[in-house]
C-alpha positions as a Python dict, from the first residue, in 0.01 Angstrom:
ca = {
    (1, 'M'): (0, 0, 0),
    (2, 'D'): (174, -258, -252),
    (3, 'I'): (-59, -505, -416),
    (4, 'K'): (56, -864, -417),
    (5, 'P'): (149, -1041, -730),
    (6, 'K'): (-112, -1285, -679),
    (7, 'K'): (-390, -1024, -623),
    (8, 'L'): (-259, -853, -926),
    (9, 'A'): (-282, -1150, -1133),
    (10, 'K'): (-628, -1223, -1027),
    (11, 'Y'): (-743, -874, -1122),
    (12, 'F'): (-576, -927, -1442),
    (13, 'L'): (-741, -1257, -1507),
    (14, 'A'): (-1082, -1124, -1394),
    (15, 'A'): (-1042, -815, -1628),
    (16, 'S'): (-943, -1029, -1917),
    (17, 'I'): (-1239, -1267, -1872),
    (18, 'G'): (-1477, -993, -1863),
    (19, 'A'): (-1323, -807, -2163),
    (20, 'I'): (-1351, -1152, -2349),
    (21, 'S'): (-1719, -1218, -2243),
    (22, 'A'): (-1822, -851, -2349),
    (23, 'V'): (-1648, -890, -2691),
    (24, 'C'): (-1830, -1236, -2735),
    (25, 'M'): (-2167, -1082, -2626),
    (26, 'V'): (-2147, -810, -2871),
    (27, 'A'): (-2034, -1036, -3149),
    (28, 'S'): (-2334, -1280, -3067),
    (29, 'A'): (-2560, -983, -3076),
    (30, 'A'): (-2412, -843, -3400),
    (31, 'Y'): (-2449, -1186, -3575),
    (32, 'L'): (-2813, -1228, -3454),
    (33, 'Y'): (-2892, -894, -3599),
    (34, 'L'): (-2712, -936, -3921),
    (35, 'A'): (-2779, -1319, -4016),
    (36, 'P'): (-3133, -1247, -4150),
    (37, 'L'): (-2976, -991, -4379),
    (38, 'L'): (-2730, -1237, -4541),
    (39, 'P'): (-2785, -1381, -4882),
    (40, 'E'): (-2911, -1737, -4905),
    (41, 'A'): (-2641, -2004, -4975),
    (42, 'E'): (-2805, -2102, -5328),
    (43, 'T'): (-2760, -1737, -5443),
    (44, 'Y'): (-2388, -1764, -5442),
    (45, 'R'): (-2347, -2140, -5471),
    (46, 'N'): (-2519, -2119, -5818),
    (47, 'V'): (-2414, -1762, -5918),
    (48, 'R'): (-2455, -1699, -6290),
    (49, 'L'): (-2148, -1617, -6454),
    (50, 'E'): (-2266, -1414, -6727),
    (51, 'T'): (-2061, -1396, -7061),
    (52, 'P'): (-2068, -1106, -7302),
    (53, 'L'): (-2247, -1088, -7632),
    (54, 'R'): (-2026, -1251, -7886),
    (55, 'I'): (-2051, -1181, -8258),
    (56, 'Y'): (-1920, -1439, -8498),
    (57, 'T'): (-1891, -1455, -8876),
    (58, 'S'): (-2084, -1698, -9096),
    (59, 'D'): (-1787, -1938, -9081),
    (60, 'G'): (-1768, -1931, -8680),
    (61, 'R'): (-1494, -1682, -8650),
    (62, 'L'): (-1513, -1443, -8347),
    (63, 'I'): (-1503, -1080, -8455),
    (64, 'D'): (-1652, -874, -8157),
    (65, 'E'): (-1739, -900, -7779),
    (66, 'I'): (-1987, -648, -7623),
    (67, 'G'): (-1974, -629, -7246),
    (68, 'N'): (-1683, -748, -6999),
    (69, 'R'): (-1514, -1069, -7109),
    (70, 'R'): (-1588, -1374, -6881),
    (71, 'N'): (-1467, -1715, -6930),
    (72, 'P'): (-1559, -1930, -6601),
    (73, 'V'): (-1295, -2199, -6534),
    (74, 'Q'): (-1300, -2508, -6295),
    (75, 'F'): (-1057, -2544, -6006),
    (76, 'N'): (-874, -2830, -6196),
    (77, 'D'): (-792, -2571, -6464),
    (78, 'I'): (-622, -2334, -6234),
    (79, 'P'): (-241, -2380, -6207),
    (80, 'D'): (-87, -2434, -5857),
    (81, 'V'): (136, -2148, -5879),
    (82, 'L'): (-154, -1923, -5930),
    (83, 'I'): (-325, -2046, -5611),
    (84, 'D'): (-3, -2009, -5427),
    (85, 'A'): (72, -1640, -5548),
    (86, 'L'): (-303, -1565, -5442),
    (87, 'I'): (-265, -1713, -5087),
    (88, 'A'): (108, -1575, -5028),
    (89, 'T'): (-28, -1235, -5113),
    (90, 'E'): (-394, -1208, -4989),
    (91, 'D'): (-446, -1467, -4712),
    (92, 'V'): (-133, -1683, -4587),
    (93, 'R'): (-361, -1876, -4335),
    (94, 'F'): (-638, -1942, -4586),
    (95, 'Y'): (-633, -2313, -4528),
    (96, 'S'): (-638, -2300, -4155),
    (97, 'H'): (-884, -2018, -4070),
    (98, 'P'): (-1251, -2076, -4074),
    (99, 'G'): (-1329, -1776, -4325),
    (100, 'V'): (-1209, -1492, -4076),
    (101, 'D'): (-844, -1455, -3968),
    (102, 'I'): (-868, -1295, -3618),
    (103, 'Q'): (-503, -1239, -3609),
    (104, 'S'): (-515, -1016, -3926),
    (105, 'L'): (-816, -855, -3806),
    (106, 'I'): (-628, -742, -3474),
    (107, 'R'): (-332, -653, -3675),
    (108, 'G'): (-524, -437, -3918),
    (109, 'F'): (-720, -272, -3634),
    (110, 'Y'): (-407, -202, -3453),
    (111, 'G'): (-260, -59, -3763),
    (112, 'F'): (-557, 182, -3799),
    (113, 'I'): (-537, 293, -3448),
    (114, 'I'): (-163, 379, -3464),
    (115, 'G'): (-192, 524, -3812),
    (116, 'R'): (30, 266, -4000),
    (117, 'R'): (-40, 17, -4264),
    (118, 'L'): (17, -334, -4121),
    (119, 'G'): (-172, -529, -4382),
    (120, 'G'): (-552, -565, -4440),
    (121, 'G'): (-771, -787, -4222),
    (122, 'S'): (-991, -926, -4497),
    (123, 'T'): (-931, -1298, -4600),
    (124, 'I'): (-1000, -1428, -4964),
    (125, 'T'): (-1348, -1562, -4823),
    (126, 'M'): (-1426, -1205, -4682),
    (127, 'Q'): (-1325, -1043, -5011),
    (128, 'L'): (-1540, -1301, -5196),
    (129, 'A'): (-1822, -1214, -4954),
    (130, 'N'): (-1792, -847, -5038),
    (131, 'N'): (-1777, -921, -5429),
    (132, 'L'): (-2101, -1131, -5416),
    (133, 'S'): (-2313, -885, -5214),
    (134, 'F'): (-2357, -564, -5034),
    (135, 'D'): (-2334, -315, -5330),
    (136, 'N'): (-2582, -84, -5193),
    (137, 'D'): (-2467, -72, -4825),
    (138, 'N'): (-2242, 187, -4700),
    (139, 'V'): (-1879, 105, -4604),
    (140, 'Y'): (-1936, 43, -4235),
    (141, 'L'): (-2233, -190, -4282),
    (142, 'R'): (-2077, -376, -4565),
    (143, 'K'): (-1765, -455, -4347),
    (144, 'L'): (-1989, -578, -4057),
    (145, 'K'): (-2173, -808, -4302),
    (146, 'E'): (-1852, -948, -4440),
    (147, 'I'): (-1750, -1137, -4130),
    (148, 'P'): (-2070, -1338, -4068),
    (149, 'F'): (-2117, -1378, -4461),
    (150, 'A'): (-1756, -1515, -4477),
    (151, 'L'): (-1850, -1770, -4195),
    (152, 'Q'): (-2156, -1878, -4375),
    (153, 'I'): (-1963, -1923, -4707),
    (154, 'Q'): (-1706, -2135, -4520),
    (155, 'R'): (-1980, -2357, -4386),
    (156, 'E'): (-2135, -2403, -4731),
    (157, 'L'): (-1834, -2429, -4961),
    (158, 'T'): (-1514, -2605, -4969),
    (159, 'K'): (-1186, -2417, -4979),
    (160, 'E'): (-1147, -2523, -5328),
    (161, 'E'): (-1500, -2390, -5425),
    (162, 'I'): (-1421, -2066, -5259),
    (163, 'L'): (-1102, -2025, -5454),
    (164, 'T'): (-1280, -2105, -5783),
    (165, 'L'): (-1568, -1865, -5719),
    (166, 'Y'): (-1337, -1597, -5597),
    (167, 'L'): (-1108, -1618, -5920),
    (168, 'N'): (-1408, -1640, -6147),
    (169, 'T'): (-1600, -1333, -6002),
    (170, 'I'): (-1295, -1090, -5925),
    (171, 'Y'): (-1215, -802, -6184),
    (172, 'F'): (-875, -822, -6347),
    (173, 'G'): (-903, -485, -6546),
    (174, 'A'): (-894, -429, -6921),
    (175, 'G'): (-1268, -551, -6946),
    (176, 'A'): (-1171, -909, -6797),
    (177, 'D'): (-1407, -1042, -6531),
    (178, 'G'): (-1257, -1342, -6398),
    (179, 'I'): (-913, -1535, -6430),
    (180, 'G'): (-1036, -1713, -6760),
    (181, 'A'): (-1085, -1389, -6937),
    (182, 'A'): (-770, -1233, -6796),
    (183, 'A'): (-544, -1491, -6899),
    (184, 'F'): (-684, -1443, -7258),
    (185, 'V'): (-663, -1061, -7239),
    (186, 'Y'): (-325, -1027, -7122),
    (187, 'Y'): (-136, -1335, -7238),
    (188, 'G'): (-365, -1477, -7509),
    (189, 'K'): (-373, -1830, -7349),
    (190, 'P'): (-598, -2034, -7131),
    (191, 'V'): (-555, -2000, -6752),
    (192, 'E'): (-399, -2367, -6705),
    (193, 'E'): (-112, -2251, -6926),
    (194, 'L'): (-3, -1957, -6727),
    (195, 'T'): (365, -1970, -6601),
    (196, 'L'): (498, -1859, -6253),
    (197, 'A'): (561, -1497, -6368),
    (198, 'E'): (233, -1464, -6543),
    (199, 'S'): (40, -1601, -6230),
    (200, 'A'): (224, -1354, -6028),
    (201, 'M'): (132, -1077, -6262),
    (202, 'M'): (-230, -1171, -6243),
    (203, 'V'): (-260, -1166, -5869),
    (204, 'S'): (-64, -822, -5852),
    (205, 'L'): (-367, -666, -6042),
    (206, 'L'): (-640, -742, -5786),
    (207, 'P'): (-600, -414, -5558),
    (208, 'C'): (-603, -196, -5868),
    (209, 'P'): (-690, -374, -6167),
    (210, 'S'): (-730, -54, -6383),
    (211, 'T'): (-421, 130, -6312),
    (212, 'C'): (-194, -142, -6217),
    (213, 'N'): (-208, -358, -6519),
    (214, 'P'): (77, -408, -6773),
    (215, 'F'): (-127, -220, -7042),
    (216, 'S'): (-164, 107, -6839),
    (217, 'N'): (154, 106, -6649),
    (218, 'P'): (408, -160, -6747),
    (219, 'A'): (675, -45, -6508),
    (220, 'R'): (445, -54, -6204),
    (221, 'A'): (312, -379, -6299),
    (222, 'L'): (652, -541, -6314),
    (223, 'D'): (746, -404, -5975),
    (224, 'R'): (426, -536, -5826),
    (225, 'R'): (477, -873, -5988),
    (226, 'R'): (829, -894, -5817),
    (227, 'T'): (647, -817, -5479),
    (228, 'R'): (426, -1113, -5536),
    (229, 'L'): (705, -1343, -5614),
    (230, 'A'): (866, -1224, -5315),
    (231, 'N'): (590, -1319, -5105),
    (232, 'M'): (585, -1678, -5257),
    (233, 'L'): (958, -1716, -5166),
    (234, 'K'): (899, -1590, -4808),
    (235, 'E'): (631, -1840, -4766),
    (236, 'G'): (856, -2119, -4916),
    (237, 'M'): (648, -2183, -5224),
    (238, 'I'): (929, -2112, -5486),
    (239, 'S'): (1289, -2142, -5459),
    (240, 'N'): (1562, -1873, -5495),
    (241, 'D'): (1621, -2004, -5843),
    (242, 'E'): (1263, -1961, -5923),
    (243, 'F'): (1240, -1623, -5791),
    (244, 'N'): (1556, -1507, -5982),
}
């Protein structure tokens, strides 16, 4: 016996509503469970960006630093090309999503199911959430906490504050914590003077700072830099002439 198209449509609609309701209920229950485990807003709004022990000569000349280098910067110090390179590579919908990109999560989950790498589901805000906390959690609990924590960060901080905190706390390799220290370590200049090519290089270090940096593997670093520039070209952030 054939099922009429209208009946089929009704069944499909009912099934869809049921599935969406189930997902919402599970998400709500997970949030209620995880919410008390999330850090208080002040713990990351006023995160202390510790600097290394610096040793100077009697005339004020720096001769040594003990510990990872860190030189916190303000949002206005960060060049636009660096922000564009970061967004084009890590989170193209950064300014439009609420801290979590559902489309990217679905794509990443689908890629996991079929055994193909279709891009990660973590937004910049989710990466920041992971960087700020959850060090002692196992990988599955950490991933579960990232989503509600990212939503919380989004409510508490502006997009500019999120980008600044992210770039000040991420590790860039070669003992450089944060973009301020990384600009000095790799190029011997303040972050506001980074060029387009240098900014793309900085962003290319993020997934593998110790093994992808130009000190440890120059050829690989140049290839990764070109990929980041290609991402910017694809998103219309730079022209063909700038890319070339």
